[in-house]
JSON list of C-alpha atoms in Angstrom, two decimals:
[
{"chain": "A", "resi": 287, "resn": "MET", "atom": "CA", "xyz": [137.48, 18.64, 20.63]},
{"chain": "A", "resi": 288, "resn": "LYS", "atom": "CA", "xyz": [133.96, 19.07, 19.34]},
{"chain": "A", "resi": 289, "resn": "VAL", "atom": "CA", "xyz": [132.98, 21.91, 16.92]},
{"chain": "A", "resi": 290, "resn": "ARG", "atom": "CA", "xyz": [129.52, 22.96, 17.84]},
{"chain": "A", "resi": 291, "resn": "ALA", "atom": "CA", "xyz": [127.00, 25.47, 16.73]},
{"chain": "A", "resi": 292, "resn": "SER", "atom": "CA", "xyz": [125.90, 26.28, 20.30]},
{"chain": "A", "resi": 293, "resn": "LEU", "atom": "CA", "xyz": [128.12, 26.12, 23.50]},
{"chain": "A", "resi": 294, "resn": "LYS", "atom": "CA", "xyz": [125.15, 26.75, 25.75]},
{"chain": "A", "resi": 295, "resn": "ALA", "atom": "CA", "xyz": [124.97, 23.20, 27.09]},
{"chain": "A", "resi": 296, "resn": "LEU", "atom": "CA", "xyz": [128.58, 22.76, 27.59]},
{"chain": "A", "resi": 297, "resn": "LYS", "atom": "CA", "xyz": [129.21, 25.96, 29.52]},
{"chain": "A", "resi": 298, "resn": "GLN", "atom": "CA", "xyz": [126.79, 24.91, 32.22]},
{"chain": "A", "resi": 299, "resn": "LYS", "atom": "CA", "xyz": [128.78, 21.71, 33.02]},
{"chain": "A", "resi": 300, "resn": "PRO", "atom": "CA", "xyz": [130.67, 21.91, 36.30]},
{"chain": "A", "resi": 301, "resn": "GLY", "atom": "CA", "xyz": [134.18, 23.12, 35.96]},
{"chain": "A", "resi": 302, "resn": "SER", "atom": "CA", "xyz": [133.92, 24.57, 32.49]},
{"chain": "A", "resi": 303, "resn": "SER", "atom": "CA", "xyz": [135.04, 28.04, 31.36]},
{"chain": "A", "resi": 304, "resn": "VAL", "atom": "CA", "xyz": [134.40, 30.04, 28.19]},
{"chain": "A", "resi": 305, "resn": "VAL", "atom": "CA", "xyz": [137.60, 31.43, 26.67]},
{"chain": "A", "resi": 306, "resn": "ARG", "atom": "CA", "xyz": [137.96, 33.53, 23.47]},
{"chain": "A", "resi": 307, "resn": "ARG", "atom": "CA", "xyz": [141.22, 32.94, 21.53]},
{"chain": "A", "resi": 308, "resn": "HIS", "atom": "CA", "xyz": [142.06, 34.09, 18.05]},
{"chain": "A", "resi": 309, "resn": "GLY", "atom": "CA", "xyz": [138.46, 34.98, 17.29]},
{"chain": "A", "resi": 310, "resn": "ARG", "atom": "CA", "xyz": [137.24, 31.57, 18.32]},
{"chain": "A", "resi": 311, "resn": "THR", "atom": "CA", "xyz": [135.09, 30.70, 21.35]},
{"chain": "A", "resi": 312, "resn": "LEU", "atom": "CA", "xyz": [136.35, 27.83, 23.24]},
{"chain": "A", "resi": 313, "resn": "VAL", "atom": "CA", "xyz": [134.92, 25.85, 26.21]},
{"chain": "A", "resi": 314, "resn": "ILE", "atom": "CA", "xyz": [137.65, 24.36, 28.39]},
{"chain": "A", "resi": 315, "resn": "ASN", "atom": "CA", "xyz": [136.92, 21.93, 31.14]},
{"chain": "A", "resi": 316, "resn": "LYS", "atom": "CA", "xyz": [139.75, 20.73, 33.37]},
{"chain": "A", "resi": 317, "resn": "GLN", "atom": "CA", "xyz": [137.59, 18.30, 35.23]},
{"chain": "A", "resi": 318, "resn": "ASN", "atom": "CA", "xyz": [136.28, 16.44, 32.18]},
{"chain": "A", "resi": 319, "resn": "PRO", "atom": "CA", "xyz": [138.46, 17.15, 29.08]},
{"chain": "A", "resi": 320, "resn": "GLY", "atom": "CA", "xyz": [135.99, 15.35, 26.82]},
{"chain": "A", "resi": 321, "resn": "TRP", "atom": "CA", "xyz": [133.88, 18.49, 27.05]},
{"chain": "A", "resi": 322, "resn": "LYS", "atom": "CA", "xyz": [136.36, 20.67, 25.18]},
{"chain": "A", "resi": 323, "resn": "ALA", "atom": "CA", "xyz": [134.52, 22.50, 22.35]},
{"chain": "A", "resi": 324, "resn": "ARG", "atom": "CA", "xyz": [135.14, 25.23, 19.75]},
{"chain": "A", "resi": 325, "resn": "GLN", "atom": "CA", "xyz": [132.71, 27.51, 18.17]},
{"chain": "A", "resi": 326, "resn": "GLY", "atom": "CA", "xyz": [133.58, 29.56, 14.95]}
]
């Protein structure tokens, strides 16, 4: 999982969804798990 300053590019990928958990913003992608990322 990448830790990134901006999730803007990743949330435009197909199949990705933005989720907030425990005060952190996560991008989860079931189609391509290599695009998982965390912010904060």
